[in-house]
GROMACS .gro file of C-alpha atoms in nm:
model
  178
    1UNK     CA    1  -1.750  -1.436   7.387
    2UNK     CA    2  -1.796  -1.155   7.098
    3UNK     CA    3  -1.733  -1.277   6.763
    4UNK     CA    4  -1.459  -1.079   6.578
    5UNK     CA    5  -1.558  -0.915   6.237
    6UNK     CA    6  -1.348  -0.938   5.916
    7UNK     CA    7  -1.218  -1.180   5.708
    8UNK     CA    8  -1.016  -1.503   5.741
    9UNK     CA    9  -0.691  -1.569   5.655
   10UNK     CA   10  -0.816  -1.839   5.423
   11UNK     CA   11  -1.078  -1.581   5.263
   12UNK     CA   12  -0.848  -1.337   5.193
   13UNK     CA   13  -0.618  -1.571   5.024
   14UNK     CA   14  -0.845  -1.728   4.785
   15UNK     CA   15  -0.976  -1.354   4.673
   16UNK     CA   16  -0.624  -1.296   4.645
   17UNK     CA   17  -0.592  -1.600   4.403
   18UNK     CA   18  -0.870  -1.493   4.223
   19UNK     CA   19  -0.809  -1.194   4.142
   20UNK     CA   20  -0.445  -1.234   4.040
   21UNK     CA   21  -0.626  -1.487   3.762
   22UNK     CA   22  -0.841  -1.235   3.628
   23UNK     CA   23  -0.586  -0.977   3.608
   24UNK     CA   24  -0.374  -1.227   3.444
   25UNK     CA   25  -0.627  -1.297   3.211
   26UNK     CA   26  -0.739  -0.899   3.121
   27UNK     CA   27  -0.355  -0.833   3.074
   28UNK     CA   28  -0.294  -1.145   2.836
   29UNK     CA   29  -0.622  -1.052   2.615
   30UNK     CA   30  -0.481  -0.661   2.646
   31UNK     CA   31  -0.121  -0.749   2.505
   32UNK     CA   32  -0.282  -0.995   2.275
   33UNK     CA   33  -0.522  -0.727   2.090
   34UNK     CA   34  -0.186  -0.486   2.047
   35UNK     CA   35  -0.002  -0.783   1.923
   36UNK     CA   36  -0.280  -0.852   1.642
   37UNK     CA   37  -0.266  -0.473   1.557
   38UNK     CA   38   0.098  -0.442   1.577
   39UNK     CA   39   0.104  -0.746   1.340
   40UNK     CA   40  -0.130  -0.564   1.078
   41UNK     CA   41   0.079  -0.251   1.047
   42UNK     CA   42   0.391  -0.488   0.981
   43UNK     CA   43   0.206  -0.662   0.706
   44UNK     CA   44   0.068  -0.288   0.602
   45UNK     CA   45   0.452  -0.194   0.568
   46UNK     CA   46   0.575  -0.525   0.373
   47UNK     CA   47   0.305  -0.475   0.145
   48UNK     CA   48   0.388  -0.098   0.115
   49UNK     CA   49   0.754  -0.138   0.011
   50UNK     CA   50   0.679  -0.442  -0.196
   51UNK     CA   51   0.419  -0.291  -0.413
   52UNK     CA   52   0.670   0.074  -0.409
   53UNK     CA   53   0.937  -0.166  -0.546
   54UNK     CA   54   0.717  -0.292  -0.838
   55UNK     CA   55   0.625   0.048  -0.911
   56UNK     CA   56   0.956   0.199  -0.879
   57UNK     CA   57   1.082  -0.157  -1.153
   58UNK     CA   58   0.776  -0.057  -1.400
   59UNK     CA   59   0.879   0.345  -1.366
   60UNK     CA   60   1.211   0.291  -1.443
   61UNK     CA   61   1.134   0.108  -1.803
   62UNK     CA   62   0.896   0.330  -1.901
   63UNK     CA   63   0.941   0.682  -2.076
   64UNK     CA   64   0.877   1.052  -1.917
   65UNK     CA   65   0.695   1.112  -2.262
   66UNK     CA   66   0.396   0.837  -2.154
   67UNK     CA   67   0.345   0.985  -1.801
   68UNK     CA   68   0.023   1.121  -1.705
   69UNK     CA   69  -0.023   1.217  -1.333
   70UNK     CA   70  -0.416   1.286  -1.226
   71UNK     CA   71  -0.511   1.587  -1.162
   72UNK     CA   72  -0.507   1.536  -0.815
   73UNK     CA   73  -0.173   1.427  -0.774
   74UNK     CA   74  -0.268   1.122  -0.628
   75UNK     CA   75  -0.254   0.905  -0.924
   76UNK     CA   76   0.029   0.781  -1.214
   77UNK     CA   77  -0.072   0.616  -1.578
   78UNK     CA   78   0.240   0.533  -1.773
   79UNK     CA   79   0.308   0.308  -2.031
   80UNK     CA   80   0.487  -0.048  -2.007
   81UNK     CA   81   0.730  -0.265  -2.247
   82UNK     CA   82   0.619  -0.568  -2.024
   83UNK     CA   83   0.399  -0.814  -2.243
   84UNK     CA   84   0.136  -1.028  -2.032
   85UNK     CA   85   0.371  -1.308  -1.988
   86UNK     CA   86   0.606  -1.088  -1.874
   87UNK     CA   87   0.823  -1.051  -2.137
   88UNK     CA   88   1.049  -0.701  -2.212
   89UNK     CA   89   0.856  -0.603  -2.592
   90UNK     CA   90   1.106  -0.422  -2.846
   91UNK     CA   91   1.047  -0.269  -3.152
   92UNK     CA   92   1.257  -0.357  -3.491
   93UNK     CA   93   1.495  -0.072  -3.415
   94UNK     CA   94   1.574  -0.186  -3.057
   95UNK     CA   95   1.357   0.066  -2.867
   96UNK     CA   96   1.088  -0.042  -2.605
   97UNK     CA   97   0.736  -0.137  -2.758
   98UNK     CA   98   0.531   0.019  -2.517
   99UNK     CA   99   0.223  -0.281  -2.504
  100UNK     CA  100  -0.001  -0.151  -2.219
  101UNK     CA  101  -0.116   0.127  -1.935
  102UNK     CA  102  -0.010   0.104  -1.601
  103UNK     CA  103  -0.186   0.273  -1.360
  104UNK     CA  104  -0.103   0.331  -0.917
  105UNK     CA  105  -0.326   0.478  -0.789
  106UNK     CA  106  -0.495   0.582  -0.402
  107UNK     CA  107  -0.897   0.527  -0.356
  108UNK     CA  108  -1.024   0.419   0.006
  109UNK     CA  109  -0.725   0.464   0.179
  110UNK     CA  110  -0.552   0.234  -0.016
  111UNK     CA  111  -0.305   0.194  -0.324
  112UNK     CA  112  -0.429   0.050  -0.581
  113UNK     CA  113  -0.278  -0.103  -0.953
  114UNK     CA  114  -0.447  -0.112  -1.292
  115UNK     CA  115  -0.382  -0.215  -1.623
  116UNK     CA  116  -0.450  -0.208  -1.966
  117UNK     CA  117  -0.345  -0.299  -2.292
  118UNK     CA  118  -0.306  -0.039  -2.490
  119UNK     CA  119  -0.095  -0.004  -2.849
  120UNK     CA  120  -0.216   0.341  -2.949
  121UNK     CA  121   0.019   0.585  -2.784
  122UNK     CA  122  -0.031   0.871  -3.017
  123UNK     CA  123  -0.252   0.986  -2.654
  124UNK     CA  124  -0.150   0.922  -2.275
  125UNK     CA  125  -0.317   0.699  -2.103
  126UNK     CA  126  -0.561   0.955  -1.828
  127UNK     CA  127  -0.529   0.742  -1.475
  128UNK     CA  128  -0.890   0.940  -1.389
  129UNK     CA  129  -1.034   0.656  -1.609
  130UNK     CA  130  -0.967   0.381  -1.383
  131UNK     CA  131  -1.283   0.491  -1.170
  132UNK     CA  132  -1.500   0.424  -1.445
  133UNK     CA  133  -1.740   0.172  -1.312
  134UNK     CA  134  -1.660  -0.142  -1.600
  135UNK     CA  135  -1.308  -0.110  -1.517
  136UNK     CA  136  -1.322  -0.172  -1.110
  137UNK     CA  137  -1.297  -0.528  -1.111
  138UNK     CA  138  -0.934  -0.513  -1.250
  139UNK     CA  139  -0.806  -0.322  -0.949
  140UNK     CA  140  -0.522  -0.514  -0.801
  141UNK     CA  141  -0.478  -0.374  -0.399
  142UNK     CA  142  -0.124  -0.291  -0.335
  143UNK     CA  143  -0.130  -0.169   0.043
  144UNK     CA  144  -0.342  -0.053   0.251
  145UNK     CA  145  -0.349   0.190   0.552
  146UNK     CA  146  -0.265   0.473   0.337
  147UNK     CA  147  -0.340   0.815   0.394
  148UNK     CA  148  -0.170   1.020   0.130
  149UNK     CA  149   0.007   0.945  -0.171
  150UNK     CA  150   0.135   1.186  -0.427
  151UNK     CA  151   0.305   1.178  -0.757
  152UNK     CA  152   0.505   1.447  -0.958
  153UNK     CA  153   0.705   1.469  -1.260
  154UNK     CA  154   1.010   1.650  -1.342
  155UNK     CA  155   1.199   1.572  -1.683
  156UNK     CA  156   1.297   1.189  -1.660
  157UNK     CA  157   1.240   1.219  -1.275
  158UNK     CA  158   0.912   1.095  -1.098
  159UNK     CA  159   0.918   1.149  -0.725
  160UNK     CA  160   0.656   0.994  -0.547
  161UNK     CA  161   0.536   1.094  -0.178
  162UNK     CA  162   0.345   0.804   0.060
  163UNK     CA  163   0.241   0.856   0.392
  164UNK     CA  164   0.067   0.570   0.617
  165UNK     CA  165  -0.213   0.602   0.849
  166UNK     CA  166   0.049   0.510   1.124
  167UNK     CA  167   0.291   0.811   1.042
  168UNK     CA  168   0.507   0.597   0.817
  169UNK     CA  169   0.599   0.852   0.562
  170UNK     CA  170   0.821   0.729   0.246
  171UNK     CA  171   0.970   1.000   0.017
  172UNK     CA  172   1.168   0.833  -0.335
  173UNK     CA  173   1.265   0.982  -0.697
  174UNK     CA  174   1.253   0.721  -0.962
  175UNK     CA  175   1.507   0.835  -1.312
  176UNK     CA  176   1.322   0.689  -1.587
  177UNK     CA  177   1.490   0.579  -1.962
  178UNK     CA  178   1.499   0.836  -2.205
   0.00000   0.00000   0.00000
């Protein structure tokens, strides 16, 4: 009697089995890898519109007189009432006392904040001087991810223009005191 070629009924189901394991497998470590890097752009965007609130809380006591925008665009220096305990600093006549620099600014595809204390306000304080080498361990990250950011001034208004590697675009004016 001839012997009939092909495969068992038995053969075919364990290659069957095994296969619907490894595809099991290459789908779960797939969906997990998007997961992880849908995860980071979430955390990307929290940090975003956490760090655009503080900004948008420290514009919003400051003056239009103490802005300085870099050349660039891409970078704001303004001064700030806030002492470094927090506290709102006022002058004997009621007005703010402005007590340092703050500075947002992008490098490296991300948003950075710096400052100083400064008491001398006879000058703005230039946010270009932020990359000077002794003052780069005082950067404080705000978000990263970001591929554009923009800053302009018009009277008391700042608007400020961020746009994400991802797309996310955010657009805001901030009305500063007078």
């Amino acid at each position: 009697m001839r012997r009939m070629e092909g495969y068992t009924l038995i053969q075919l189901l364990v290659a069957m089995a095994i296969s619907i394991i490894g595809l099991s497998a290459l789908y779960t470590v797939i969906f997990q890898g998007y997961g992880y890097v849908g995860s980071n752009a979430i955390a990307d965007h929290q940090r975003m519109r956490l760090g655009l609130e503080r900004m948008i809380y420290e514009l919003r006591e400051s003056s239009p007189d103490t802005v300085e925008i870099s050349d660039d665009g891409n970078g704001i220096g303004f001064a700030s009432p806030r002492g470094s305990d927090g506290s709102f600093e006022l002058n004997p006549d009621g007005s703010p006392r402005w007590v340092k620099a703050v500075v947002y600014f992008l490098s490296d595809g991300r948003l950075y904040r710096y400052e100083e204390g400064k008491t001398d306000w006879s000058t703005n304080f230039d946010p270009d001087l932020v990359f000077q080498c002794d003052r780069k361990s005082e950067w404080h990250e705000i978000a990263g991810s970001i591929e554009a950011v923009s800053f302009q001034i018009s009277g008391d208004m700042v608007s400020i223009h961020l746009r994400m590697t991802d797309g996310l675009s955010i657009d805001t004016s901030v009305r500063m005191r007078n």
